[in-house]
Amino acid sequence: MDAHQQTRFVEDVVAAAYRLQEADMLGEAFGALPSGAQGPSPADVAAARQQAEALVQHPSFRDQLCPALRSASDDVGDIAKIATPILLTASLGPQAPISLGILGCAAVAYVIARAGVATICPKPAA
């Protein structure tokens, strides 16, 4: 994936993360993909969220993610912008933590935003 493709992917993830958040707040089944694309099924959204919740509990993933996230707000878009490149790098290994799709990355950002960055990435004890 070249730099332009990665930038576009991150933009799509940010949009999808906002749509996941909106759908959850409104209690409606909005598609979590960029506009014009067919949205995922509710089962796909639920599976992505479950996978994301499990992923953010892994200490090795937090070790990669938290140093960058500690300066982020709890805005799902800010989190998606920071987390997606880290997820892309992690997905290149033999044990990819999530499917390398927009929905999977957006679900990770959404799960972190919903819990709060400070909850997922507490400041180290002094």
PDB file of C-alpha atoms in Angstrom:
ATOM      1  CA  MET A   1       0.000   0.000   0.000  1.00  0.00           C
ATOM      2  CA  ASP A   2       1.587   3.269  -1.077  1.00  0.00           C
ATOM      3  CA  ALA A   3       1.307   6.515   0.912  1.00  0.00           C
ATOM      4  CA  HIS A   4      -1.670   7.798  -1.090  1.00  0.00           C
ATOM      5  CA  GLN A   5      -3.572   4.520  -0.659  1.00  0.00           C
ATOM      6  CA  GLN A   6      -2.804   4.502   3.058  1.00  0.00           C
ATOM      7  CA  THR A   7      -4.032   8.091   3.414  1.00  0.00           C
ATOM      8  CA  ARG A   8      -7.273   7.224   1.638  1.00  0.00           C
ATOM      9  CA  PHE A   9      -7.673   4.089   3.771  1.00  0.00           C
ATOM     10  CA  VAL A  10      -7.229   6.103   6.977  1.00  0.00           C
ATOM     11  CA  GLU A  11      -9.810   8.642   5.751  1.00  0.00           C
ATOM     12  CA  ASP A  12     -12.269   5.814   5.071  1.00  0.00           C
ATOM     13  CA  VAL A  13     -11.629   4.329   8.511  1.00  0.00           C
ATOM     14  CA  VAL A  14     -12.243   7.706  10.164  1.00  0.00           C
ATOM     15  CA  ALA A  15     -15.539   8.087   8.293  1.00  0.00           C
ATOM     16  CA  ALA A  16     -16.576   4.548   9.207  1.00  0.00           C
ATOM     17  CA  ALA A  17     -15.675   5.080  12.871  1.00  0.00           C
ATOM     18  CA  TYR A  18     -17.866   8.184  13.001  1.00  0.00           C
ATOM     19  CA  ARG A  19     -20.703   6.241  11.386  1.00  0.00           C
ATOM     20  CA  LEU A  20     -20.337   3.414  13.925  1.00  0.00           C
ATOM     21  CA  GLN A  21     -20.510   5.963  16.712  1.00  0.00           C
ATOM     22  CA  GLU A  22     -23.534   7.645  15.149  1.00  0.00           C
ATOM     23  CA  ALA A  23     -25.325   4.340  14.652  1.00  0.00           C
ATOM     24  CA  ASP A  24     -24.710   3.384  18.266  1.00  0.00           C
ATOM     25  CA  MET A  25     -25.884   6.737  19.588  1.00  0.00           C
ATOM     26  CA  LEU A  26     -29.026   6.704  17.468  1.00  0.00           C
ATOM     27  CA  GLY A  27     -29.700   3.009  17.936  1.00  0.00           C
ATOM     28  CA  GLU A  28     -30.122   2.504  14.215  1.00  0.00           C
ATOM     29  CA  ALA A  29     -28.397   0.150  11.812  1.00  0.00           C
ATOM     30  CA  PHE A  30     -26.411   2.568   9.662  1.00  0.00           C
ATOM     31  CA  GLY A  31     -23.822   1.194   7.267  1.00  0.00           C
ATOM     32  CA  ALA A  32     -20.330   1.731   8.606  1.00  0.00           C
ATOM     33  CA  LEU A  33     -18.643   2.025   5.253  1.00  0.00           C
ATOM     34  CA  PRO A  34     -17.971   5.132   3.175  1.00  0.00           C
ATOM     35  CA  SER A  35     -21.078   6.621   1.601  1.00  0.00           C
ATOM     36  CA  GLY A  36     -22.159   4.936  -1.583  1.00  0.00           C
ATOM     37  CA  ALA A  37     -20.892   1.562  -0.476  1.00  0.00           C
ATOM     38  CA  GLN A  38     -23.198  -1.176   0.703  1.00  0.00           C
ATOM     39  CA  GLY A  39     -23.095  -1.266   4.475  1.00  0.00           C
ATOM     40  CA  PRO A  40     -22.110  -4.341   6.450  1.00  0.00           C
ATOM     41  CA  SER A  41     -24.690  -6.579   8.002  1.00  0.00           C
ATOM     42  CA  PRO A  42     -25.482  -6.148  11.698  1.00  0.00           C
ATOM     43  CA  ALA A  43     -23.736  -9.490  12.262  1.00  0.00           C
ATOM     44  CA  ASP A  44     -20.561  -8.185  10.588  1.00  0.00           C
ATOM     45  CA  VAL A  45     -20.640  -5.041  12.739  1.00  0.00           C
ATOM     46  CA  ALA A  46     -21.152  -7.099  15.887  1.00  0.00           C
ATOM     47  CA  ALA A  47     -18.301  -9.439  14.955  1.00  0.00           C
ATOM     48  CA  ALA A  48     -15.953  -6.521  14.231  1.00  0.00           C
ATOM     49  CA  ARG A  49     -16.784  -4.885  17.559  1.00  0.00           C
ATOM     50  CA  GLN A  50     -16.269  -8.163  19.420  1.00  0.00           C
ATOM     51  CA  GLN A  51     -12.918  -8.679  17.700  1.00  0.00           C
ATOM     52  CA  ALA A  52     -11.916  -5.087  18.480  1.00  0.00           C
ATOM     53  CA  GLU A  53     -12.885  -5.423  22.139  1.00  0.00           C
ATOM     54  CA  ALA A  54     -10.742  -8.533  22.442  1.00  0.00           C
ATOM     55  CA  LEU A  55      -7.836  -6.871  20.656  1.00  0.00           C
ATOM     56  CA  VAL A  56      -7.680  -3.800  22.878  1.00  0.00           C
ATOM     57  CA  GLN A  57      -7.393  -6.082  25.906  1.00  0.00           C
ATOM     58  CA  HIS A  58      -4.100  -7.616  24.682  1.00  0.00           C
ATOM     59  CA  PRO A  59      -1.117  -6.076  26.468  1.00  0.00           C
ATOM     60  CA  SER A  60       1.142  -6.429  23.404  1.00  0.00           C
ATOM     61  CA  PHE A  61      -1.312  -4.442  21.292  1.00  0.00           C
ATOM     62  CA  ARG A  62      -1.627  -1.790  23.979  1.00  0.00           C
ATOM     63  CA  ASP A  63       2.167  -1.569  24.157  1.00  0.00           C
ATOM     64  CA  GLN A  64       2.224  -0.664  20.461  1.00  0.00           C
ATOM     65  CA  LEU A  65      -0.757   1.657  20.529  1.00  0.00           C
ATOM     66  CA  CYS A  66      -0.759   3.493  23.829  1.00  0.00           C
ATOM     67  CA  PRO A  67       2.353   5.638  23.484  1.00  0.00           C
ATOM     68  CA  ALA A  68       0.788   7.303  20.448  1.00  0.00           C
ATOM     69  CA  LEU A  69      -2.734   7.441  21.884  1.00  0.00           C
ATOM     70  CA  ARG A  70      -1.851   9.120  25.167  1.00  0.00           C
ATOM     71  CA  SER A  71      -1.800  12.478  23.386  1.00  0.00           C
ATOM     72  CA  ALA A  72      -5.146  11.858  21.649  1.00  0.00           C
ATOM     73  CA  SER A  73      -8.564  13.095  22.650  1.00  0.00           C
ATOM     74  CA  ASP A  74     -11.482  10.710  23.021  1.00  0.00           C
ATOM     75  CA  ASP A  75     -12.745  11.742  19.575  1.00  0.00           C
ATOM     76  CA  VAL A  76     -13.249   8.594  17.506  1.00  0.00           C
ATOM     77  CA  GLY A  77     -11.797  10.299  14.409  1.00  0.00           C
ATOM     78  CA  ASP A  78      -8.606  11.315  16.211  1.00  0.00           C
ATOM     79  CA  ILE A  79      -8.250   7.806  17.567  1.00  0.00           C
ATOM     80  CA  ALA A  80      -8.816   6.282  14.119  1.00  0.00           C
ATOM     81  CA  LYS A  81      -6.143   8.530  12.588  1.00  0.00           C
ATOM     82  CA  ILE A  82      -3.618   7.381  15.170  1.00  0.00           C
ATOM     83  CA  ALA A  83      -4.621   3.721  15.478  1.00  0.00           C
ATOM     84  CA  THR A  84      -5.055   2.813  11.805  1.00  0.00           C
ATOM     85  CA  PRO A  85      -1.385   3.088  10.769  1.00  0.00           C
ATOM     86  CA  ILE A  86      -0.459   1.004  13.816  1.00  0.00           C
ATOM     87  CA  LEU A  87      -3.098  -1.567  12.881  1.00  0.00           C
ATOM     88  CA  LEU A  88      -1.806  -1.643   9.312  1.00  0.00           C
ATOM     89  CA  THR A  89       1.701  -2.367  10.559  1.00  0.00           C
ATOM     90  CA  ALA A  90       0.448  -5.024  12.981  1.00  0.00           C
ATOM     91  CA  SER A  91      -1.576  -6.686  10.235  1.00  0.00           C
ATOM     92  CA  LEU A  92       1.567  -7.399   8.226  1.00  0.00           C
ATOM     93  CA  GLY A  93       2.774  -9.967  10.748  1.00  0.00           C
ATOM     94  CA  PRO A  94       1.922 -13.649  10.654  1.00  0.00           C
ATOM     95  CA  GLN A  95      -0.607 -13.248  13.465  1.00  0.00           C
ATOM     96  CA  ALA A  96      -2.678 -10.332  12.215  1.00  0.00           C
ATOM     97  CA  PRO A  97      -4.794  -9.048  15.109  1.00  0.00           C
ATOM     98  CA  ILE A  98      -7.752  -7.961  12.941  1.00  0.00           C
ATOM     99  CA  SER A  99      -8.902  -8.280   9.402  1.00  0.00           C
ATOM    100  CA  LEU A 100      -7.328  -5.513   7.384  1.00  0.00           C
ATOM    101  CA  GLY A 101     -10.577  -3.860   6.490  1.00  0.00           C
ATOM    102  CA  ILE A 102     -12.185  -0.525   7.047  1.00  0.00           C
ATOM    103  CA  LEU A 103     -14.794  -1.969   9.398  1.00  0.00           C
ATOM    104  CA  GLY A 104     -12.237  -3.782  11.572  1.00  0.00           C
ATOM    105  CA  CYS A 105     -10.045  -0.712  11.975  1.00  0.00           C
ATOM    106  CA  ALA A 106     -13.066   1.530  12.580  1.00  0.00           C
ATOM    107  CA  ALA A 107     -14.346  -0.863  15.240  1.00  0.00           C
ATOM    108  CA  VAL A 108     -11.029  -0.653  17.105  1.00  0.00           C
ATOM    109  CA  ALA A 109     -11.193   3.152  17.095  1.00  0.00           C
ATOM    110  CA  TYR A 110     -14.817   3.073  18.203  1.00  0.00           C
ATOM    111  CA  VAL A 111     -14.154   0.633  21.061  1.00  0.00           C
ATOM    112  CA  ILE A 112     -11.294   2.794  22.318  1.00  0.00           C
ATOM    113  CA  ALA A 113     -13.347   5.994  22.051  1.00  0.00           C
ATOM    114  CA  ARG A 114     -16.290   4.451  23.839  1.00  0.00           C
ATOM    115  CA  ALA A 115     -14.139   3.225  26.727  1.00  0.00           C
ATOM    116  CA  GLY A 116     -11.971   6.337  26.750  1.00  0.00           C
ATOM    117  CA  VAL A 117      -8.306   6.646  25.921  1.00  0.00           C
ATOM    118  CA  ALA A 118      -7.392   7.037  29.597  1.00  0.00           C
ATOM    119  CA  THR A 119      -9.124   3.738  30.396  1.00  0.00           C
ATOM    120  CA  ILE A 120      -7.459   1.787  27.590  1.00  0.00           C
ATOM    121  CA  CYS A 121      -4.089   3.525  27.989  1.00  0.00           C
ATOM    122  CA  PRO A 122      -3.672   4.675  31.577  1.00  0.00           C
ATOM    123  CA  LYS A 123      -0.687   6.841  32.320  1.00  0.00           C
ATOM    124  CA  PRO A 124       2.257   4.878  33.673  1.00  0.00           C
ATOM    125  CA  ALA A 125       2.814   5.104  37.415  1.00  0.00           C
ATOM    126  CA  ALA A 126       5.432   7.667  38.296  1.00  0.00           C
TER     127      ALA A 126
END
